[in-house]
Amino acid sequence: MEQLHPLQEDPGRDQTREQDRAHGCFRRAAQAFLKFLGVRRNRTTTKPTEVMAQPDPSPTELKADPDVTTALTDGTGCCDTPTIVHATKSDPALSDATTDPDSPSMDRTATPDIPLSDEPTNSGPAPPDLTAEADAAMTEGTADTDLVPRESVNSAPTPDIFEGNGVSSPEQVPAFIRNVHQRLTANVTPEEKLLAEFLRVTEAHPADVVLTLLRCAPSCDRAAATLWKIIASSGRTVAKVLPELLPVMEDWPLHSTSTSDGDKTHVFALAATRVIWEILQMLQGPEPLRKYSPRLLVDLLFQISISPEQMPEEVDTLWRECQKQYDLPTDSKRFAVLTLKALLHLECEGVVLSMERKRGWDTLLSADTHHYAVGLLAREMLRASSPLYYRIARCLLRLLTREKTSWELPAMAFLVEVLDYLDMTEWSDSILEVLSRHLWSERPEMRRLVLRSLVVLSKDPVMADGMWSLTQSLMDVLWDTDGDLVWATLTVFINEVQDRDIRISTPTALQLAEMLQPLFGHDNIHVQVLSIYLFRKVMELGVEESKQPLKTRVTYSLLPLFFHWHNENQDVAEASRGALLRAAGLLKRKDLVKLLKTEQPWRFSECLLEKERGRVAEYLRQALSYLESPQEPLREAALKFIGMAGRYLRGQPEELQDIIETLQGLRNDTSPAISSLALQSCKEIEAAQRAASPQLQQLPDWLCGACRSCPALRGSFWLCCQSSGEA
């Protein structure tokens, strides 16, 4: 093998005319090496999965195919954009490459070649051509002096360590990779043996190669891009490299680890994204990425969600260097979107187009709407029947389990959209643990997503036992002022008991009965209907031991349910009547049941007051709150009931006086009917207040008779008799 010589510190400075000619030689040598690897367009009918099933031949076994070669261009072309075309056997590029007829690699059907193309193979909006650059593009040796530690540039190995068998130990790998990169940066023409050794070392030590290349060229200069494309040309090699790139992308903004030579220099996550873009440009199908695409997609979505405040200065500096060398978007987040679209082009092209039509990509870039766009992406994947959503969901669940707080909201937004399509026998414990932890998040949007997820899970019988473990936490949500959260919580409870033989324990039944009654008059109609319906289910499904203590709660619910029987909304009115029937049955009030079935509401209230004289004052206090209802039918029902109850409330002048003052305030109500009814009820209560009992009405006559029969009593009862005479 040709001996490698250490290069100067800045090999890219002051290029001479000879170096320009060497630049073209290097490109031709790199292209010839790709041909040496057997890279050509696939002309067989072999399926992509069969390509992955075939092991790549070792570098020493690779032979050139005389039917296919690389089209060479002059020195002004772009060195990192090889284009594979068909050529004749007389092409001079093949003069040094002979073929062995007995070699297994000659059988194209058995061992198809990995296709190579720099142009996107899918239709639809194509990402910009990031490989277009000027002839005098800046090299990494001069562009990244502020980003790359000086020792990573000056530590080129001595020639003797690569003689003989090449790289013989892991500790030599970083030095070898730096040397190869420096030679290519300086436009030194490499031999095919050197590039073959590079590919062998990459397969043997992928972690050291990936980290060293990212440190040498974080902006992925022309030389590094060519090396990454050589890696991507082999399905077996790229499958070993991708697992090493993923941890770098996940550790934003810097990945900290060491190579075999002890170098612990941080690696940019954005540099790994830049490399992923180069690899994606080389692939014509999703097979090499299929195992890793879910993690790649999640990592790219996370990078897109990074706000400007979370973008460190060194990352901005790196991106500016990338822009100097390539025609890149001004924002690294937009570049991440382009990379994401390139990935989806391989997996599910229809999703890319549908997101484009719905402006999902623009929504994805905004920090305020990012999680909405992630949810849209999940729905589009489901609509396209892409199996990718299931693997992404698994990846996101692991992410949420690790409590990666910086991206929990978008992760939950994706997960809630696909929960209905997941097998909960495998996921139940982990998903409930994640949801219960986020149920009391300080972010209202997160709480909404958690409750949406619980609504979905509560429909699955597999989750029944686990869901009941969240009962207390869910009951606490019923006190929340957010109507959407309360509605979702009620839906979870109803799904849990709907069409299931699940009995409700006494403590739970009593607590629910107490918490549900204030919701009967909630501003949200859906909350009203669900709370009344759930109250009915509590009465039906309460265990036998809870029947007696539950009766007290049910008794105090009779009047609110009676008023909502008059609700303008038909759903609320029907739900209230059904709950009243169940309540009357629980209380064994056959008289009330009969009146409800014959729909005689005012006979119902009279019967209620007649049998519950001891609770008249409590009923009146409940009725007063409905005088403030925005619905006229409810105010009218409350006024009629108050006038009727006033006749049963005697001997409590203070209570009656408070009621009279409240009614007088309604004499100026906007509704004439309410004003008239308020005046009428006020007169009835005042008459009841003045009217004494029959015994008291006969008291003056009895006293006068006593005075006449017993003159001695006249002095004592004179005043009373005088008052009676005036009356």
PDB file of C-alpha atoms in Angstrom, residues 471-669:
ATOM      1  CA  THR A 471     -59.782   7.003  39.717  1.00  0.00           C
ATOM      2  CA  GLN A 472     -58.742   9.368  42.501  1.00  0.00           C
ATOM      3  CA  SER A 473     -56.556  11.478  40.236  1.00  0.00           C
ATOM      4  CA  LEU A 474     -59.351  11.723  37.681  1.00  0.00           C
ATOM      5  CA  MET A 475     -61.922  12.725  40.305  1.00  0.00           C
ATOM      6  CA  ASP A 476     -59.676  15.606  41.322  1.00  0.00           C
ATOM      7  CA  VAL A 477     -59.772  16.848  37.726  1.00  0.00           C
ATOM      8  CA  LEU A 478     -63.561  17.289  38.071  1.00  0.00           C
ATOM      9  CA  TRP A 479     -62.858  20.405  40.137  1.00  0.00           C
ATOM     10  CA  ASP A 480     -60.920  21.990  37.274  1.00  0.00           C
ATOM     11  CA  THR A 481     -62.280  25.149  35.709  1.00  0.00           C
ATOM     12  CA  ASP A 482     -61.372  23.995  32.187  1.00  0.00           C
ATOM     13  CA  GLY A 483     -64.571  22.540  30.734  1.00  0.00           C
ATOM     14  CA  ASP A 484     -62.678  20.470  28.143  1.00  0.00           C
ATOM     15  CA  LEU A 485     -60.685  18.702  30.844  1.00  0.00           C
ATOM     16  CA  VAL A 486     -63.832  18.008  32.878  1.00  0.00           C
ATOM     17  CA  TRP A 487     -65.648  16.697  29.784  1.00  0.00           C
ATOM     18  CA  ALA A 488     -62.764  14.351  28.969  1.00  0.00           C
ATOM     19  CA  THR A 489     -62.628  13.076  32.558  1.00  0.00           C
ATOM     20  CA  LEU A 490     -66.359  12.347  32.610  1.00  0.00           C
ATOM     21  CA  THR A 491     -65.979  10.515  29.299  1.00  0.00           C
ATOM     22  CA  VAL A 492     -63.233   8.328  30.778  1.00  0.00           C
ATOM     23  CA  PHE A 493     -65.467   7.369  33.723  1.00  0.00           C
ATOM     24  CA  ILE A 494     -68.442   6.622  31.482  1.00  0.00           C
ATOM     25  CA  ASN A 495     -66.349   4.483  29.125  1.00  0.00           C
ATOM     26  CA  GLU A 496     -65.118   2.532  32.119  1.00  0.00           C
ATOM     27  CA  VAL A 497     -68.630   1.568  33.271  1.00  0.00           C
ATOM     28  CA  GLN A 498     -70.461   1.509  29.937  1.00  0.00           C
ATOM     29  CA  ASP A 499     -71.715  -1.974  29.072  1.00  0.00           C
ATOM     30  CA  ARG A 500     -69.406  -3.554  31.644  1.00  0.00           C
ATOM     31  CA  ASP A 501     -70.261  -5.489  34.768  1.00  0.00           C
ATOM     32  CA  ILE A 502     -68.109  -3.302  36.992  1.00  0.00           C
ATOM     33  CA  ARG A 503     -69.429  -2.431  40.452  1.00  0.00           C
ATOM     34  CA  ILE A 504     -68.473   0.883  42.018  1.00  0.00           C
ATOM     35  CA  SER A 505     -67.161   0.736  45.572  1.00  0.00           C
ATOM     36  CA  THR A 506     -68.924   2.651  48.359  1.00  0.00           C
ATOM     37  CA  PRO A 507     -66.231   5.345  48.865  1.00  0.00           C
ATOM     38  CA  THR A 508     -65.981   5.968  45.135  1.00  0.00           C
ATOM     39  CA  ALA A 509     -69.772   6.066  44.676  1.00  0.00           C
ATOM     40  CA  LEU A 510     -70.237   8.552  47.536  1.00  0.00           C
ATOM     41  CA  GLN A 511     -67.418  10.787  46.371  1.00  0.00           C
ATOM     42  CA  LEU A 512     -68.621  10.782  42.770  1.00  0.00           C
ATOM     43  CA  ALA A 513     -72.209  11.543  43.811  1.00  0.00           C
ATOM     44  CA  GLU A 514     -71.009  14.558  45.776  1.00  0.00           C
ATOM     45  CA  MET A 515     -68.723  15.884  43.018  1.00  0.00           C
ATOM     46  CA  LEU A 516     -71.134  15.355  40.136  1.00  0.00           C
ATOM     47  CA  GLN A 517     -74.086  17.336  41.485  1.00  0.00           C
ATOM     48  CA  PRO A 518     -72.462  20.817  41.043  1.00  0.00           C
ATOM     49  CA  LEU A 519     -71.731  19.873  37.413  1.00  0.00           C
ATOM     50  CA  PHE A 520     -75.448  19.548  36.601  1.00  0.00           C
ATOM     51  CA  GLY A 521     -75.496  23.314  36.023  1.00  0.00           C
ATOM     52  CA  HIS A 522     -72.131  23.627  34.255  1.00  0.00           C
ATOM     53  CA  ASP A 523     -71.754  26.167  31.446  1.00  0.00           C
ATOM     54  CA  ASN A 524     -70.735  23.394  29.051  1.00  0.00           C
ATOM     55  CA  ILE A 525     -73.770  21.454  27.781  1.00  0.00           C
ATOM     56  CA  HIS A 526     -71.677  18.328  27.199  1.00  0.00           C
ATOM     57  CA  VAL A 527     -70.450  18.432  30.786  1.00  0.00           C
ATOM     58  CA  GLN A 528     -74.059  18.740  31.990  1.00  0.00           C
ATOM     59  CA  VAL A 529     -75.265  15.731  30.010  1.00  0.00           C
ATOM     60  CA  LEU A 530     -72.298  13.529  30.930  1.00  0.00           C
ATOM     61  CA  SER A 531     -72.364  14.431  34.629  1.00  0.00           C
ATOM     62  CA  ILE A 532     -76.110  13.634  34.881  1.00  0.00           C
ATOM     63  CA  TYR A 533     -75.638  10.395  32.958  1.00  0.00           C
ATOM     64  CA  LEU A 534     -72.686   9.338  35.127  1.00  0.00           C
ATOM     65  CA  PHE A 535     -74.688  10.152  38.268  1.00  0.00           C
ATOM     66  CA  ARG A 536     -77.346   7.741  37.039  1.00  0.00           C
ATOM     67  CA  LYS A 537     -74.707   5.038  36.421  1.00  0.00           C
ATOM     68  CA  VAL A 538     -73.362   5.549  39.950  1.00  0.00           C
ATOM     69  CA  MET A 539     -76.813   4.853  41.358  1.00  0.00           C
ATOM     70  CA  GLU A 540     -77.129   1.771  39.171  1.00  0.00           C
ATOM     71  CA  LEU A 541     -73.685   0.271  39.754  1.00  0.00           C
ATOM     72  CA  GLY A 542     -73.045   1.123  43.371  1.00  0.00           C
ATOM     73  CA  VAL A 543     -72.441  -1.960  45.508  1.00  0.00           C
ATOM     74  CA  GLU A 544     -75.267  -3.032  47.802  1.00  0.00           C
ATOM     75  CA  GLU A 545     -73.470  -1.715  50.879  1.00  0.00           C
ATOM     76  CA  SER A 546     -73.424   1.780  49.379  1.00  0.00           C
ATOM     77  CA  LYS A 547     -77.167   2.002  48.755  1.00  0.00           C
ATOM     78  CA  GLN A 548     -78.124   3.322  52.182  1.00  0.00           C
ATOM     79  CA  PRO A 549     -75.410   6.014  52.549  1.00  0.00           C
ATOM     80  CA  LEU A 550     -75.968   6.950  48.915  1.00  0.00           C
ATOM     81  CA  LYS A 551     -79.646   7.746  49.521  1.00  0.00           C
ATOM     82  CA  THR A 552     -78.786  10.971  51.375  1.00  0.00           C
ATOM     83  CA  ARG A 553     -76.786  12.249  48.392  1.00  0.00           C
ATOM     84  CA  VAL A 554     -79.528  11.206  46.013  1.00  0.00           C
ATOM     85  CA  THR A 555     -82.213  13.002  48.020  1.00  0.00           C
ATOM     86  CA  TYR A 556     -80.402  16.330  47.675  1.00  0.00           C
ATOM     87  CA  SER A 557     -80.068  15.769  43.924  1.00  0.00           C
ATOM     88  CA  LEU A 558     -83.836  15.511  43.347  1.00  0.00           C
ATOM     89  CA  LEU A 559     -84.536  19.237  43.082  1.00  0.00           C
ATOM     90  CA  PRO A 560     -81.566  20.097  40.755  1.00  0.00           C
ATOM     91  CA  LEU A 561     -82.579  17.234  38.486  1.00  0.00           C
ATOM     92  CA  PHE A 562     -86.193  18.439  38.629  1.00  0.00           C
ATOM     93  CA  PHE A 563     -85.170  21.921  37.472  1.00  0.00           C
ATOM     94  CA  HIS A 564     -83.003  20.552  34.640  1.00  0.00           C
ATOM     95  CA  TRP A 565     -85.994  18.527  33.522  1.00  0.00           C
ATOM     96  CA  HIS A 566     -87.124  21.973  32.279  1.00  0.00           C
ATOM     97  CA  ASN A 567     -83.818  22.694  30.493  1.00  0.00           C
ATOM     98  CA  GLU A 568     -84.010  24.207  27.007  1.00  0.00           C
ATOM     99  CA  ASN A 569     -81.550  21.591  25.756  1.00  0.00           C
ATOM    100  CA  GLN A 570     -83.458  18.409  25.033  1.00  0.00           C
ATOM    101  CA  ASP A 571     -80.483  16.152  25.806  1.00  0.00           C
ATOM    102  CA  VAL A 572     -80.104  17.669  29.266  1.00  0.00           C
ATOM    103  CA  ALA A 573     -83.854  17.450  29.897  1.00  0.00           C
ATOM    104  CA  GLU A 574     -84.028  13.768  28.885  1.00  0.00           C
ATOM    105  CA  ALA A 575     -80.933  12.872  30.907  1.00  0.00           C
ATOM    106  CA  SER A 576     -82.413  14.630  33.966  1.00  0.00           C
ATOM    107  CA  ARG A 577     -85.721  12.794  33.695  1.00  0.00           C
ATOM    108  CA  GLY A 578     -83.910   9.459  33.378  1.00  0.00           C
ATOM    109  CA  ALA A 579     -81.776  10.218  36.440  1.00  0.00           C
ATOM    110  CA  LEU A 580     -84.889  11.270  38.398  1.00  0.00           C
ATOM    111  CA  LEU A 581     -86.538   7.958  37.612  1.00  0.00           C
ATOM    112  CA  ARG A 582     -83.473   6.065  38.853  1.00  0.00           C
ATOM    113  CA  ALA A 583     -83.252   8.243  41.970  1.00  0.00           C
ATOM    114  CA  ALA A 584     -86.963   7.790  42.806  1.00  0.00           C
ATOM    115  CA  GLY A 585     -86.544   4.039  42.394  1.00  0.00           C
ATOM    116  CA  LEU A 586     -83.504   3.999  44.704  1.00  0.00           C
ATOM    117  CA  LEU A 587     -85.465   5.982  47.333  1.00  0.00           C
ATOM    118  CA  LYS A 588     -88.468   3.661  46.884  1.00  0.00           C
ATOM    119  CA  ARG A 589     -90.750   6.602  46.071  1.00  0.00           C
ATOM    120  CA  LYS A 590     -93.368   4.950  43.888  1.00  0.00           C
ATOM    121  CA  ASP A 591     -95.472   8.099  43.943  1.00  0.00           C
ATOM    122  CA  LEU A 592     -92.660  10.083  42.328  1.00  0.00           C
ATOM    123  CA  VAL A 593     -91.982   7.333  39.799  1.00  0.00           C
ATOM    124  CA  LYS A 594     -95.640   7.396  38.715  1.00  0.00           C
ATOM    125  CA  LEU A 595     -95.633  11.183  38.271  1.00  0.00           C
ATOM    126  CA  LEU A 596     -92.401  11.053  36.281  1.00  0.00           C
ATOM    127  CA  LYS A 597     -93.733   8.396  33.948  1.00  0.00           C
ATOM    128  CA  THR A 598     -96.900  10.401  33.349  1.00  0.00           C
ATOM    129  CA  GLU A 599     -94.807  13.586  33.042  1.00  0.00           C
ATOM    130  CA  GLN A 600     -96.589  15.703  35.643  1.00  0.00           C
ATOM    131  CA  PRO A 601     -93.777  18.010  36.779  1.00  0.00           C
ATOM    132  CA  TRP A 602     -95.771  20.250  39.146  1.00  0.00           C
ATOM    133  CA  ARG A 603     -97.524  17.378  40.813  1.00  0.00           C
ATOM    134  CA  PHE A 604     -93.973  16.010  41.273  1.00  0.00           C
ATOM    135  CA  SER A 605     -92.870  19.139  43.188  1.00  0.00           C
ATOM    136  CA  GLU A 606     -96.011  19.188  45.374  1.00  0.00           C
ATOM    137  CA  CYS A 607     -95.538  15.529  46.214  1.00  0.00           C
ATOM    138  CA  LEU A 608     -91.889  16.149  47.016  1.00  0.00           C
ATOM    139  CA  LEU A 609     -92.719  19.025  49.390  1.00  0.00           C
ATOM    140  CA  GLU A 610     -95.564  17.154  51.047  1.00  0.00           C
ATOM    141  CA  LYS A 611     -93.418  14.139  51.919  1.00  0.00           C
ATOM    142  CA  GLU A 612     -90.242  16.086  52.723  1.00  0.00           C
ATOM    143  CA  ARG A 613     -91.516  18.896  54.973  1.00  0.00           C
ATOM    144  CA  GLY A 614     -88.388  18.736  57.071  1.00  0.00           C
ATOM    145  CA  ARG A 615     -86.236  19.612  54.038  1.00  0.00           C
ATOM    146  CA  VAL A 616     -88.324  22.524  52.737  1.00  0.00           C
ATOM    147  CA  ALA A 617     -85.815  25.150  53.898  1.00  0.00           C
ATOM    148  CA  GLU A 618     -82.980  23.236  52.205  1.00  0.00           C
ATOM    149  CA  TYR A 619     -85.006  22.915  49.010  1.00  0.00           C
ATOM    150  CA  LEU A 620     -85.667  26.661  49.035  1.00  0.00           C
ATOM    151  CA  ARG A 621     -81.960  27.442  49.322  1.00  0.00           C
ATOM    152  CA  GLN A 622     -81.281  25.157  46.348  1.00  0.00           C
ATOM    153  CA  ALA A 623     -84.044  26.827  44.337  1.00  0.00           C
ATOM    154  CA  LEU A 624     -82.707  30.347  44.959  1.00  0.00           C
ATOM    155  CA  SER A 625     -79.494  29.568  43.020  1.00  0.00           C
ATOM    156  CA  TYR A 626     -81.524  28.768  39.893  1.00  0.00           C
ATOM    157  CA  LEU A 627     -83.052  32.263  39.883  1.00  0.00           C
ATOM    158  CA  GLU A 628     -79.744  33.398  38.348  1.00  0.00           C
ATOM    159  CA  SER A 629     -79.867  30.891  35.484  1.00  0.00           C
ATOM    160  CA  PRO A 630     -79.554  32.415  31.986  1.00  0.00           C
ATOM    161  CA  GLN A 631     -82.357  30.104  30.842  1.00  0.00           C
ATOM    162  CA  GLU A 632     -85.847  31.521  31.336  1.00  0.00           C
ATOM    163  CA  PRO A 633     -87.520  28.071  31.734  1.00  0.00           C
ATOM    164  CA  LEU A 634     -85.213  27.293  34.668  1.00  0.00           C
ATOM    165  CA  ARG A 635     -85.870  30.656  36.346  1.00  0.00           C
ATOM    166  CA  GLU A 636     -89.611  30.155  35.845  1.00  0.00           C
ATOM    167  CA  ALA A 637     -89.494  26.655  37.354  1.00  0.00           C
ATOM    168  CA  ALA A 638     -87.523  27.936  40.342  1.00  0.00           C
ATOM    169  CA  LEU A 639     -89.999  30.793  40.963  1.00  0.00           C
ATOM    170  CA  LYS A 640     -92.991  28.482  40.863  1.00  0.00           C
ATOM    171  CA  PHE A 641     -91.344  26.073  43.248  1.00  0.00           C
ATOM    172  CA  ILE A 642     -90.394  28.871  45.665  1.00  0.00           C
ATOM    173  CA  GLY A 643     -93.969  30.181  45.737  1.00  0.00           C
ATOM    174  CA  MET A 644     -95.213  26.677  46.395  1.00  0.00           C
ATOM    175  CA  ALA A 645     -92.629  25.941  49.089  1.00  0.00           C
ATOM    176  CA  GLY A 646     -93.316  29.227  50.874  1.00  0.00           C
ATOM    177  CA  ARG A 647     -96.664  27.839  52.015  1.00  0.00           C
ATOM    178  CA  TYR A 648     -94.825  25.032  53.804  1.00  0.00           C
ATOM    179  CA  LEU A 649     -92.313  27.306  55.496  1.00  0.00           C
ATOM    180  CA  ARG A 650     -93.955  28.738  58.628  1.00  0.00           C
ATOM    181  CA  GLY A 651     -92.491  29.852  61.876  1.00  0.00           C
ATOM    182  CA  GLN A 652     -89.219  30.923  60.180  1.00  0.00           C
ATOM    183  CA  PRO A 653     -89.707  34.658  59.552  1.00  0.00           C
ATOM    184  CA  GLU A 654     -86.018  35.367  58.860  1.00  0.00           C
ATOM    185  CA  GLU A 655     -85.859  32.712  56.139  1.00  0.00           C
ATOM    186  CA  LEU A 656     -89.046  33.988  54.555  1.00  0.00           C
ATOM    187  CA  GLN A 657     -87.888  37.593  54.668  1.00  0.00           C
ATOM    188  CA  ASP A 658     -84.671  36.727  52.805  1.00  0.00           C
ATOM    189  CA  ILE A 659     -86.666  34.930  50.141  1.00  0.00           C
ATOM    190  CA  ILE A 660     -89.080  37.861  49.769  1.00  0.00           C
ATOM    191  CA  GLU A 661     -86.185  40.294  49.250  1.00  0.00           C
ATOM    192  CA  THR A 662     -84.704  38.024  46.593  1.00  0.00           C
ATOM    193  CA  LEU A 663     -88.003  37.795  44.766  1.00  0.00           C
ATOM    194  CA  GLN A 664     -88.481  41.555  44.875  1.00  0.00           C
ATOM    195  CA  GLY A 665     -85.219  41.894  42.963  1.00  0.00           C
ATOM    196  CA  LEU A 666     -86.758  39.936  40.063  1.00  0.00           C
ATOM    197  CA  ARG A 667     -89.660  42.349  39.603  1.00  0.00           C
ATOM    198  CA  ASN A 668     -87.529  44.190  37.013  1.00  0.00           C
ATOM    199  CA  ASP A 669     -86.421  41.072  35.118  1.00  0.00           C
TER     200      ASP A 669
END
